[in-house]
PDB file of C-alpha atoms in Angstrom:
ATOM      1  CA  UNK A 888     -88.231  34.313 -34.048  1.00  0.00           C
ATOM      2  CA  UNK A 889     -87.171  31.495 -36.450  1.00  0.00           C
ATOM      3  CA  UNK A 890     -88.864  28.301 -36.939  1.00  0.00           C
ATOM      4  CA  UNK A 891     -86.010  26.621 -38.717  1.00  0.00           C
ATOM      5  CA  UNK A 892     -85.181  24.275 -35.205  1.00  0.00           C
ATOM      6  CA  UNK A 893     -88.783  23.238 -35.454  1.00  0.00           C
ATOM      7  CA  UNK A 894     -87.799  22.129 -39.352  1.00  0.00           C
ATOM      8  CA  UNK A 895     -85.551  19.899 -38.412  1.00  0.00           C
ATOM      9  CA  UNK A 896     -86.283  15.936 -38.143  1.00  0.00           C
ATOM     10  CA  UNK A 897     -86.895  15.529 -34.427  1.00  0.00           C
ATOM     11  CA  UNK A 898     -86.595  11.190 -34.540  1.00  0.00           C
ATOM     12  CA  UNK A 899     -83.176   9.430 -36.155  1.00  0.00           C
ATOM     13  CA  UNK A 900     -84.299   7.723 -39.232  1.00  0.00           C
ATOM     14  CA  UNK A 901     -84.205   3.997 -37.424  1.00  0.00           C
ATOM     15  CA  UNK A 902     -80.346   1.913 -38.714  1.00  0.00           C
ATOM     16  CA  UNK A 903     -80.878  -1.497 -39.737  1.00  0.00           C
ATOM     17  CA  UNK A 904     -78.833  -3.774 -36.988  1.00  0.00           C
ATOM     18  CA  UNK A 905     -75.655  -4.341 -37.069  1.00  0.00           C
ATOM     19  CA  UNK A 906     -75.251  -8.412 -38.108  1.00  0.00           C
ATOM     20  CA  UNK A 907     -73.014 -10.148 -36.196  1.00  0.00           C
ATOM     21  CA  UNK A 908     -69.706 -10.503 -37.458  1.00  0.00           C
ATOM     22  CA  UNK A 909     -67.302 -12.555 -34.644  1.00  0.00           C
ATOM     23  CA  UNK A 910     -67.582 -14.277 -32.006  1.00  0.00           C
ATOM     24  CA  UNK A 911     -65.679 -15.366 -29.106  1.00  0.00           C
ATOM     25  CA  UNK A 912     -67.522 -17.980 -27.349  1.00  0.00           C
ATOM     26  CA  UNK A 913     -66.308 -19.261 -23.467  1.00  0.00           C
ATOM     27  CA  UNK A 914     -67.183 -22.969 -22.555  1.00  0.00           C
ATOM     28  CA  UNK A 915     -66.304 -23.372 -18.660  1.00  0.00           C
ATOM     29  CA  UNK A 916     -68.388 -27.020 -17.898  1.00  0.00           C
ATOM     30  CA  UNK A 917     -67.683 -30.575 -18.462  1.00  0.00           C
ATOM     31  CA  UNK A 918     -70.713 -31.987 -18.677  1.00  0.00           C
ATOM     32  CA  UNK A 919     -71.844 -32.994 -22.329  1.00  0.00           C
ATOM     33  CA  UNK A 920     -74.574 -30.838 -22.003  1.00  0.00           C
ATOM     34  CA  UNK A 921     -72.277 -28.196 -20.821  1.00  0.00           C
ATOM     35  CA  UNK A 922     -69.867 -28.324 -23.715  1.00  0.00           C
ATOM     36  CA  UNK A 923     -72.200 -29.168 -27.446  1.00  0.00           C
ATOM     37  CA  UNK A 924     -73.917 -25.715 -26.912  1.00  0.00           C
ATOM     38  CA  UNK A 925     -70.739 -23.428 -26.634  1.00  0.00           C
ATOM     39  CA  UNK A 926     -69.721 -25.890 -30.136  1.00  0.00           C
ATOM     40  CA  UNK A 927     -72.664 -25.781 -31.944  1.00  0.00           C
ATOM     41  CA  UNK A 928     -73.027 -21.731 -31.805  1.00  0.00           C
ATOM     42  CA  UNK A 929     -69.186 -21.991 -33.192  1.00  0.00           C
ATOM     43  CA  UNK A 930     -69.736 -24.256 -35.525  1.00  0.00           C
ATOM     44  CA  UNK A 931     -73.149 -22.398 -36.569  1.00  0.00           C
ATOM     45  CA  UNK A 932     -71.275 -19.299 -36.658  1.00  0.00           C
ATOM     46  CA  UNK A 933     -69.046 -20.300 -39.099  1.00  0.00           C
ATOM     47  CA  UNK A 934     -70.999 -21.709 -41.434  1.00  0.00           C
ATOM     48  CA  UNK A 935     -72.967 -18.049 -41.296  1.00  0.00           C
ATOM     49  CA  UNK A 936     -69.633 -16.749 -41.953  1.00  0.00           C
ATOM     50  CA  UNK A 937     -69.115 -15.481 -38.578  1.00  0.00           C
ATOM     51  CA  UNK A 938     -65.977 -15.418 -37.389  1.00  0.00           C
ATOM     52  CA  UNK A 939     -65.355 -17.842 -33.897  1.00  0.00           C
ATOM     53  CA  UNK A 940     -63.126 -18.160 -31.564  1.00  0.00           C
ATOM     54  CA  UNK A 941     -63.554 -20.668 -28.915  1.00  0.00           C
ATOM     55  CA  UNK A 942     -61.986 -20.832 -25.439  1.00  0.00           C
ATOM     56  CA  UNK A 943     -61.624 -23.818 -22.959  1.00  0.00           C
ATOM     57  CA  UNK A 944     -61.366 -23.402 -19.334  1.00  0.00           C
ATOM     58  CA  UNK A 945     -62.105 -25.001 -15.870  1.00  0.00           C
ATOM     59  CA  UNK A 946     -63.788 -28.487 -16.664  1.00  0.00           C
ATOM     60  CA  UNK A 947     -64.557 -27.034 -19.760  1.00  0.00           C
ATOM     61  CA  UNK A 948     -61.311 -27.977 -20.830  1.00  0.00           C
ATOM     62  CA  UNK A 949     -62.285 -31.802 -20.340  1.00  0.00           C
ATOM     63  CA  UNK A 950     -63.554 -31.172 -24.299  1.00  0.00           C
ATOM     64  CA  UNK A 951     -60.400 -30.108 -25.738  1.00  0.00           C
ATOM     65  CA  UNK A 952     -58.262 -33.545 -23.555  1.00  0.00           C
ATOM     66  CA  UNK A 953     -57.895 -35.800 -25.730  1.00  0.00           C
ATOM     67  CA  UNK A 954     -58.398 -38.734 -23.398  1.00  0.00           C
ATOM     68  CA  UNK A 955     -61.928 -37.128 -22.189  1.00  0.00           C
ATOM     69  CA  UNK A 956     -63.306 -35.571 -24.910  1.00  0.00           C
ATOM     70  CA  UNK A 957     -65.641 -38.171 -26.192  1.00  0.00           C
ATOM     71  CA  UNK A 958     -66.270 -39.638 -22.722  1.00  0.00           C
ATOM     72  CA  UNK A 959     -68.348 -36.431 -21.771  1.00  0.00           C
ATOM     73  CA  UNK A 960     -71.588 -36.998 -19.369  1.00  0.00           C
ATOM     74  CA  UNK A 961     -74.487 -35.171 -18.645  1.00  0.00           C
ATOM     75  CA  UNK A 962     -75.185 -35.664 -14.594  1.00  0.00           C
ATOM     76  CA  UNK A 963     -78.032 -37.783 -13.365  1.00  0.00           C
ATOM     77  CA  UNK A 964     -77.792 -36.141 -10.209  1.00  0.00           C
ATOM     78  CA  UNK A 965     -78.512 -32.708  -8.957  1.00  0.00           C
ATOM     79  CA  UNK A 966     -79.827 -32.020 -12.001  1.00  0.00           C
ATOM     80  CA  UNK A 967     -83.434 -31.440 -11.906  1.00  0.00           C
ATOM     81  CA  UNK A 968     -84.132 -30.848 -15.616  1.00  0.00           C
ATOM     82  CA  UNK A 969     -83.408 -34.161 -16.213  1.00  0.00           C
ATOM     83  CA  UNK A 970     -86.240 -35.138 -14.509  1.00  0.00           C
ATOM     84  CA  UNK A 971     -84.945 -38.364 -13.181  1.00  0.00           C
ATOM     85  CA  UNK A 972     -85.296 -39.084  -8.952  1.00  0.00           C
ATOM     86  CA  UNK A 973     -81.873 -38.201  -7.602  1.00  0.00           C
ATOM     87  CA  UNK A 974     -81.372 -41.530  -5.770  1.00  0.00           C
ATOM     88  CA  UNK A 975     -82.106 -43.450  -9.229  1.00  0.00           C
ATOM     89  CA  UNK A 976     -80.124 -41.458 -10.920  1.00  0.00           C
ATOM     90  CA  UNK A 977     -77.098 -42.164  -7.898  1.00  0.00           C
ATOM     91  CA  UNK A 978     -77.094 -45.472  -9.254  1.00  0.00           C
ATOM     92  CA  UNK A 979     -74.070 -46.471 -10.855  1.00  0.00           C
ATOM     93  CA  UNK A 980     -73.851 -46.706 -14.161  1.00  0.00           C
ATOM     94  CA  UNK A 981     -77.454 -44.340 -14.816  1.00  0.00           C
ATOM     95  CA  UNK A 982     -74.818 -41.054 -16.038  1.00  0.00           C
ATOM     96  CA  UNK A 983     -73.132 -43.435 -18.447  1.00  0.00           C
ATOM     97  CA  UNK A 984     -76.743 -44.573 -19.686  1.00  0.00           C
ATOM     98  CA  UNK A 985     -78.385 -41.482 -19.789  1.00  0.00           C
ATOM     99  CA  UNK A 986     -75.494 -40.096 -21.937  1.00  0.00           C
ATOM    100  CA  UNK A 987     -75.349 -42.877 -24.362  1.00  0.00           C
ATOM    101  CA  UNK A 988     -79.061 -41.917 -24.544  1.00  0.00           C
ATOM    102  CA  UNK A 989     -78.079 -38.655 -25.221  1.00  0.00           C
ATOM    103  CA  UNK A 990     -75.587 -38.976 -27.483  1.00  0.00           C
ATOM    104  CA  UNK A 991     -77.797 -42.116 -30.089  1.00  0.00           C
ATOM    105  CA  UNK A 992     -80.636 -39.011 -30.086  1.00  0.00           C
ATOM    106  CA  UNK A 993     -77.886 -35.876 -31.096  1.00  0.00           C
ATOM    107  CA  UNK A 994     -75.821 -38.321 -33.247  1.00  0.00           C
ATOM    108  CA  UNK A 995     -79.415 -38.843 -34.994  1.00  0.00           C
ATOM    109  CA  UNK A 996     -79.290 -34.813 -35.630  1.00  0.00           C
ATOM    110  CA  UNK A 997     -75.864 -35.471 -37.049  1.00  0.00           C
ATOM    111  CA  UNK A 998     -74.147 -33.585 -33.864  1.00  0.00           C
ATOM    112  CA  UNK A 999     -70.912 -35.268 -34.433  1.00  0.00           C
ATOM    113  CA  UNK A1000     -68.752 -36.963 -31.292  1.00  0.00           C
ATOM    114  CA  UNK A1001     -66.945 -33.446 -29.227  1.00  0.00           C
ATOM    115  CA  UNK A1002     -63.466 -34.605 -31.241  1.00  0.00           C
ATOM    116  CA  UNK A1003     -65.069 -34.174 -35.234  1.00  0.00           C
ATOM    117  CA  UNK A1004     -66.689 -31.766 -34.027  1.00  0.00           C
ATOM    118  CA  UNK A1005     -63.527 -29.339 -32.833  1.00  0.00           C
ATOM    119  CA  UNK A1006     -62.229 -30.958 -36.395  1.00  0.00           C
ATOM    120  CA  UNK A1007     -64.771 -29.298 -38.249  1.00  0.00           C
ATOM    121  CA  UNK A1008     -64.682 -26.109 -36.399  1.00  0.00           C
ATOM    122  CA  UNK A1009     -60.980 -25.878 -37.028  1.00  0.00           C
ATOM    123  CA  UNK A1010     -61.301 -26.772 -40.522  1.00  0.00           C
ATOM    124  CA  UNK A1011     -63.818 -24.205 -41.140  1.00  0.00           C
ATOM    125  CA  UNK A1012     -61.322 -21.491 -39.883  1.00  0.00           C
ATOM    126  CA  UNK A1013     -62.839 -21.483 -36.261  1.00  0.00           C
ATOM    127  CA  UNK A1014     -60.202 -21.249 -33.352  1.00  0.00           C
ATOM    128  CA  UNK A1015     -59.901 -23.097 -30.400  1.00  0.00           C
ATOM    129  CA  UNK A1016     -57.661 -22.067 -27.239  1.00  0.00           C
ATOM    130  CA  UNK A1017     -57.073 -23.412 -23.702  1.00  0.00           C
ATOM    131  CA  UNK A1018     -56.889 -21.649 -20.881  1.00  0.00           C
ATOM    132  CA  UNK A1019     -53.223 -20.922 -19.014  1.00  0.00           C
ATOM    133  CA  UNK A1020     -54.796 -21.291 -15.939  1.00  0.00           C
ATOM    134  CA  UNK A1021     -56.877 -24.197 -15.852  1.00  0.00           C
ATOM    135  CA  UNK A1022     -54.300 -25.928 -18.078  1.00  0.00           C
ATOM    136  CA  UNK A1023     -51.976 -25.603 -14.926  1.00  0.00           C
ATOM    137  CA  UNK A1024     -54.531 -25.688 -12.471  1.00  0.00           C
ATOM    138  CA  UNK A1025     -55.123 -29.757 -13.913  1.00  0.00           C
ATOM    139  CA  UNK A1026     -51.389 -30.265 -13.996  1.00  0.00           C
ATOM    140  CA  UNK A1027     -52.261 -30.698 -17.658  1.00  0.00           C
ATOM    141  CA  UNK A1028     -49.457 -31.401 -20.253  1.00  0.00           C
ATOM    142  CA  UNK A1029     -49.178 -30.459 -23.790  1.00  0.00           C
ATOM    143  CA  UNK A1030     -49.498 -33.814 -25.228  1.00  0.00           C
ATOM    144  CA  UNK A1031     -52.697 -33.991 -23.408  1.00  0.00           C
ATOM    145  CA  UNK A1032     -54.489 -31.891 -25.698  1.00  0.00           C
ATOM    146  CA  UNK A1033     -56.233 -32.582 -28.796  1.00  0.00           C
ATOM    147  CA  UNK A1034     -54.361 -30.995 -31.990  1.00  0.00           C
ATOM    148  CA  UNK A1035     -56.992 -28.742 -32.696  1.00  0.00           C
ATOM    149  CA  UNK A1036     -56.307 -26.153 -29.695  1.00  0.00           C
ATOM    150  CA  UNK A1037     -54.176 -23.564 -31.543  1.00  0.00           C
ATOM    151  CA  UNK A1038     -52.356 -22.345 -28.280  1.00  0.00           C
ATOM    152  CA  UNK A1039     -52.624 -22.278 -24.364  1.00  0.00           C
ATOM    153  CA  UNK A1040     -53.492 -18.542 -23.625  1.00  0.00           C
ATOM    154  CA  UNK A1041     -54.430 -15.873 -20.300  1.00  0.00           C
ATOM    155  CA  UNK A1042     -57.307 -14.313 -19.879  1.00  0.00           C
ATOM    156  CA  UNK A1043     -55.196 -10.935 -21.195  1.00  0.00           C
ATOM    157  CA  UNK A1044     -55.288 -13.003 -24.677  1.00  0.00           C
ATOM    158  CA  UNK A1045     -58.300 -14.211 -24.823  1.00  0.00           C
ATOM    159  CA  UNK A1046     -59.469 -10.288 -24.695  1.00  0.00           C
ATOM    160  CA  UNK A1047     -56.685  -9.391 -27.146  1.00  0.00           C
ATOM    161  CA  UNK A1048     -58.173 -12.614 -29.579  1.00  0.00           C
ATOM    162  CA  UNK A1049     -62.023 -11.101 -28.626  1.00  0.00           C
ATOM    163  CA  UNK A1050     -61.545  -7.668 -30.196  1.00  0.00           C
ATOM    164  CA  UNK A1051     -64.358  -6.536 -31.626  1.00  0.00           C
ATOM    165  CA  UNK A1052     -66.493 -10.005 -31.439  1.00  0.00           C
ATOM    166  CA  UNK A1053     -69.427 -10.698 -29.079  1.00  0.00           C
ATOM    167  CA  UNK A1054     -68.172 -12.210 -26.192  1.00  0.00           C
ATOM    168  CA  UNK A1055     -70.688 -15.590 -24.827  1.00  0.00           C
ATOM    169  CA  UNK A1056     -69.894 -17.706 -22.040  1.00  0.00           C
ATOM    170  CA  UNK A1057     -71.708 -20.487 -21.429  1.00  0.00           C
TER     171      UNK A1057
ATOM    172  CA  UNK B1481     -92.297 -14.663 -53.859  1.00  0.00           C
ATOM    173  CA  UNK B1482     -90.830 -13.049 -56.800  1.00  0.00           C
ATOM    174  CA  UNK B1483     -89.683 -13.601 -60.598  1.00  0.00           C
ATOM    175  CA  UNK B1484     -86.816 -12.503 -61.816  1.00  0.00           C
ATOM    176  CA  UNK B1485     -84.994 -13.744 -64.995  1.00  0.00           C
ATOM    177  CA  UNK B1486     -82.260 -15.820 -64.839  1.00  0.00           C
ATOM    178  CA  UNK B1487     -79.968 -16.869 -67.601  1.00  0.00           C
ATOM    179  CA  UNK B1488     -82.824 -16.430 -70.202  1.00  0.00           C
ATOM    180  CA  UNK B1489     -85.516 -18.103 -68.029  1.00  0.00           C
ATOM    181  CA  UNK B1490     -87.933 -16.497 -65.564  1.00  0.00           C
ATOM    182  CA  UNK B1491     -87.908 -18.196 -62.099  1.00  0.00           C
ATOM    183  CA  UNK B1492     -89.698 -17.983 -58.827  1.00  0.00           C
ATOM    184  CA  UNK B1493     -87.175 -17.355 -55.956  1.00  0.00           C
ATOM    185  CA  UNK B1494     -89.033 -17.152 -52.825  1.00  0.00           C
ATOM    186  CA  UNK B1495     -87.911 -14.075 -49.781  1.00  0.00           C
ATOM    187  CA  UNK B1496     -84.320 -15.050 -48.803  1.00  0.00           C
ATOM    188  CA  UNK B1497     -83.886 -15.114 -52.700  1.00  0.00           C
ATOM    189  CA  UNK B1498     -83.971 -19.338 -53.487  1.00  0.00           C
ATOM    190  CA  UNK B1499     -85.497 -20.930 -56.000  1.00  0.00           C
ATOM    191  CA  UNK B1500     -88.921 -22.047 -55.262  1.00  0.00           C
ATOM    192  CA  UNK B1501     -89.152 -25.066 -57.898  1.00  0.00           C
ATOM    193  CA  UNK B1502     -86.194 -26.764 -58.189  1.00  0.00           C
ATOM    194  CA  UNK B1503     -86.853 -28.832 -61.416  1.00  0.00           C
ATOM    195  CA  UNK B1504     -86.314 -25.336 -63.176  1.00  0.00           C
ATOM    196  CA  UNK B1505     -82.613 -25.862 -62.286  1.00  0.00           C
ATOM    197  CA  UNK B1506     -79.907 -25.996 -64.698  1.00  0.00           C
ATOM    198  CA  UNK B1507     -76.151 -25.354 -65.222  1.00  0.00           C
ATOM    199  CA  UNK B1508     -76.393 -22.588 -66.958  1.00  0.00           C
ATOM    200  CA  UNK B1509     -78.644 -21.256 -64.032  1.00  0.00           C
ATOM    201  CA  UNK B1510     -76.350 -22.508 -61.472  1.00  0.00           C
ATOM    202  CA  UNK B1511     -73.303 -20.418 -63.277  1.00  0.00           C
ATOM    203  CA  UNK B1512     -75.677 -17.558 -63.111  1.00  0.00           C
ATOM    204  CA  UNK B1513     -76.627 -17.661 -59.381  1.00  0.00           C
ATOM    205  CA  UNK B1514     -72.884 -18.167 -58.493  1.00  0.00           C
ATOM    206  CA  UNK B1515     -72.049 -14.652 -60.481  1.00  0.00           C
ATOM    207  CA  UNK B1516     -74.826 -13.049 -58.444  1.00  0.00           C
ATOM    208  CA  UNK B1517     -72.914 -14.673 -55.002  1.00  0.00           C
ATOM    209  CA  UNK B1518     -69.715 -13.092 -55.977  1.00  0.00           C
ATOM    210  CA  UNK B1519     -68.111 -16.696 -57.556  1.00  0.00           C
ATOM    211  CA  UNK B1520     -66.407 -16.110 -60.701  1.00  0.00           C
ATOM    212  CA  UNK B1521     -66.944 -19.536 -62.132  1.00  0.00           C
ATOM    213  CA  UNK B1522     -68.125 -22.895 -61.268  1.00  0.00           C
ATOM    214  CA  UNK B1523     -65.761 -26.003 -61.469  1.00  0.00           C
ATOM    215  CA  UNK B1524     -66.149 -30.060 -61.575  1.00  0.00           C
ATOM    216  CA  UNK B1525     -65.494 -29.322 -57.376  1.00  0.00           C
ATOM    217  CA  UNK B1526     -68.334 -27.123 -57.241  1.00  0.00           C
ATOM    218  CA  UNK B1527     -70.999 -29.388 -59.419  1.00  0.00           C
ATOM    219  CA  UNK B1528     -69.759 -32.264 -56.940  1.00  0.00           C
ATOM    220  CA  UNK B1529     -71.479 -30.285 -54.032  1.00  0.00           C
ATOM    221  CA  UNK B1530     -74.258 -28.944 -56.046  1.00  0.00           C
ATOM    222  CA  UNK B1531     -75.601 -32.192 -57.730  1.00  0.00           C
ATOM    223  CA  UNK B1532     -75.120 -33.842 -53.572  1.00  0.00           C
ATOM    224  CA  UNK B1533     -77.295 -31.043 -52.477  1.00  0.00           C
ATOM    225  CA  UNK B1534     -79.981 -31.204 -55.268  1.00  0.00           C
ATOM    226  CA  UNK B1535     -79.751 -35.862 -54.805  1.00  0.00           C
ATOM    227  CA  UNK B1536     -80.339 -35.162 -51.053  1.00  0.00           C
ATOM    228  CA  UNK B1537     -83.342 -32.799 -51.483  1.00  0.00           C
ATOM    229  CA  UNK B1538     -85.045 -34.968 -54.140  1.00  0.00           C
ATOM    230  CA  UNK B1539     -84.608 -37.844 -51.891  1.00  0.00           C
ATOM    231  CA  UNK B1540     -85.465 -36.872 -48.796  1.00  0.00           C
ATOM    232  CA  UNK B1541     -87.253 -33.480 -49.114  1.00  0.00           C
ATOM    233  CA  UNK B1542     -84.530 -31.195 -47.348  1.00  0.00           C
ATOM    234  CA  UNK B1543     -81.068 -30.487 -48.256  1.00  0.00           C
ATOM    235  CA  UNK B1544     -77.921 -32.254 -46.509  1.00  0.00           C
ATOM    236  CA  UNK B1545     -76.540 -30.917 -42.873  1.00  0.00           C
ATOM    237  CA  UNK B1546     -73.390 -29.607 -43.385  1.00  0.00           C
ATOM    238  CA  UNK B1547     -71.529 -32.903 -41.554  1.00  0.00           C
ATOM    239  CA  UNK B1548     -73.219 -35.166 -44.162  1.00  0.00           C
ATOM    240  CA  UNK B1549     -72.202 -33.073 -46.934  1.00  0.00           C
ATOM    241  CA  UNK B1550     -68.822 -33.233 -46.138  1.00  0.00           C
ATOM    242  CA  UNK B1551     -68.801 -36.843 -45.090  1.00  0.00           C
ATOM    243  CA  UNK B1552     -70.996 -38.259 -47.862  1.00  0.00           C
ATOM    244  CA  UNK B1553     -70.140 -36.294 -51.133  1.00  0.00           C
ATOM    245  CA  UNK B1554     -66.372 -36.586 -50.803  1.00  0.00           C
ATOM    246  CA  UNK B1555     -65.619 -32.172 -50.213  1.00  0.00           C
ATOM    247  CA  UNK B1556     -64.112 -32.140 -46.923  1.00  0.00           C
ATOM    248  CA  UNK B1557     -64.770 -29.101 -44.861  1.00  0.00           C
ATOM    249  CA  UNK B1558     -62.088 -26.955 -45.968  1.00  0.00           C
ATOM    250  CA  UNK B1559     -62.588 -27.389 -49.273  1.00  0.00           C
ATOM    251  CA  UNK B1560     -66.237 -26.839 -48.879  1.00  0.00           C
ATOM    252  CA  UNK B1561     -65.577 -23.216 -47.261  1.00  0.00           C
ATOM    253  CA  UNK B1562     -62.755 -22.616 -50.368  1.00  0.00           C
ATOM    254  CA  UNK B1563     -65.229 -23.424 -52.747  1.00  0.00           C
ATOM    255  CA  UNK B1564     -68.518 -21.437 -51.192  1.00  0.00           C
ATOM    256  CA  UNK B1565     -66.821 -18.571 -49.222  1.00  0.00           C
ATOM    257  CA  UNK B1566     -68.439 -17.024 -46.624  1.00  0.00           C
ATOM    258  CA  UNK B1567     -71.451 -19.020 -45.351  1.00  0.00           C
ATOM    259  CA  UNK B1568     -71.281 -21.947 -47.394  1.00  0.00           C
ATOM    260  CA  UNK B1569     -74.649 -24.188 -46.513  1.00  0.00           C
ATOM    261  CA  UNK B1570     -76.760 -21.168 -47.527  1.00  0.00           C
ATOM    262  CA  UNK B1571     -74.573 -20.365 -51.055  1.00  0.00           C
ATOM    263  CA  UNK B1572     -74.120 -23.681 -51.807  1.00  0.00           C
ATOM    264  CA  UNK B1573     -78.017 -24.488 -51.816  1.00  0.00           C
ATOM    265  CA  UNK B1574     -78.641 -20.962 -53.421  1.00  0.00           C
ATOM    266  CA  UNK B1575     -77.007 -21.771 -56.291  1.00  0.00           C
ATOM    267  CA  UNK B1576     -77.932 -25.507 -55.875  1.00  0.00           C
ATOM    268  CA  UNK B1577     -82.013 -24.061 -56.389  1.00  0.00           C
ATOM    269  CA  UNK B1578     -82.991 -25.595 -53.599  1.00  0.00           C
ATOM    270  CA  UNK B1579     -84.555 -24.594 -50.684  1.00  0.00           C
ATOM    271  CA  UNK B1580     -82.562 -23.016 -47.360  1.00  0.00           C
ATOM    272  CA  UNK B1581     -81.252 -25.680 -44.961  1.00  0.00           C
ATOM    273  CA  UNK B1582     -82.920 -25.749 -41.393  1.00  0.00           C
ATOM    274  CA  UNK B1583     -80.138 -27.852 -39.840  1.00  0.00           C
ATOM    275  CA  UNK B1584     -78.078 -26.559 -37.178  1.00  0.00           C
ATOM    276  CA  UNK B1585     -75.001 -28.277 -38.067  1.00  0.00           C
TER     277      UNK B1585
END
């Protein structure tokens, strides 16, 4: 009998984790607090060096229109979190308020306005694409857009673009 | 916290290898730290960002998010990634000797 299996190492000597080295990250609301986290993590990523790719659909893509972009709300109603009664916040106007609220406290935190901030994700070598079928879903046109999205893409390239990153929707 | 020498003086660099006291700083330093960061040399562009980063932490006690940086000390954003490849708020204040930013932007 042989004890040489016995010899062996019986646990893997433990691999440090992989870091994270692209990402491909999906924002799919309208809301402003649907859209800044999807743009921080890109623009966080790059400055980590992590490569991002960022991709616009549904009302998601009211973030990448130029006419919309920097008119995002965050909703006053049916959103519990806020903590705000819902038939205060049905008044008009409250949304605007709250998200002029929102946007004196971020701007405070330097979170720039959603159109500097797809500026300095594009200028930091981050890419930003809008999605085929929301783009024609809106009856959207090119001119529409805001000259940072790169390219108008399907699903199919959006995988093709994600190779090898972490995909996050949000 | 560890010393090391650096350029003929010994520092303090704290875990995540920056400089604990940043009044120890110096060009010669900086030149050094950027060789250890894989930057050949350091140019008037570079010092522009450097001496923003070291004003900002003197003044206020933490370095410069990465949107007043750009806005404030004249290196746009592409620039700024030229100059600091890779992850550029963390080189930059490496070799600036000051501490590592906590903004998110």
């Amino acid at each position: 009998m042989s004890t040489e299996i016995l010899d062996q190492p019986v646990v893997e000597k433990e691999k440090a984790p992989e870091p994270v080295k692209r990402v491909s990250i999906i924002i799919s609301r309208g809301t402003l607090d649907g859209v800044y986290p999807g743009l921080i993590m890109a623009n966080g990523a790059r400055m980590e060096g992590i490569e991002a790719t960022v991709f616009f659909t549904f009302f998601g893509m009211n973030a990448v229109l130029k006419d919309k972009m920097d008119k995002l709300k965050v909703a006053t109603v049916g959103n519990p979190a806020m903590g705000m009664p819902t038939l205060l916040g049905a008044i008009p106007g409250m949304s605007a308020f709250a998200s002029k609220m929102m946007m004196k406290e971020m701007d405070k935190l330097d979170i720039p306005p959603v159109s500097e901030f797809l500026e300095m994700i594009e200028d930091s070598g981050g890419e930003v694409y809008a999605c085929k079928a929301a783009f024609e879903m809106f009856h959207l046109k090119k001119e529409d857009l805001c000259p940072q999205v790169k390219d108008i893409i399907t699903i199919g390239d959006f995988y093709e673009k994600s190779a090898g990153a972490q995909i996050i929707f949000t | 916290m560890k010393e090391r020498e650096i350029a003929g003086k010994v520092l303090e660099f704290d875990d995540e290898n920056f400089m604990v006291n940043y009044k120890d700083w110096d060009a010669s330093i900086a030149t050094a730290l950027a060789s250890e960061e894989g930057l050949q040399a350091l140019n008037d562009r570079h010092f522009v960002v450097l001496d923003f980063l070291r004003k900002t932490y003197e003044e206020k006690g933490t370095g410069p998010t990465m949107r007043r940086l750009t806005k404030e000390s004249g290196v746009p954003t592409k620039e700024l990634y030229a100059l600091f490849p890779g992850a550029p708020a963390k080189k930059a204040a490496r070799i600036a000797g000051i501490p590592k930013p906590h903004g998110c932007i």
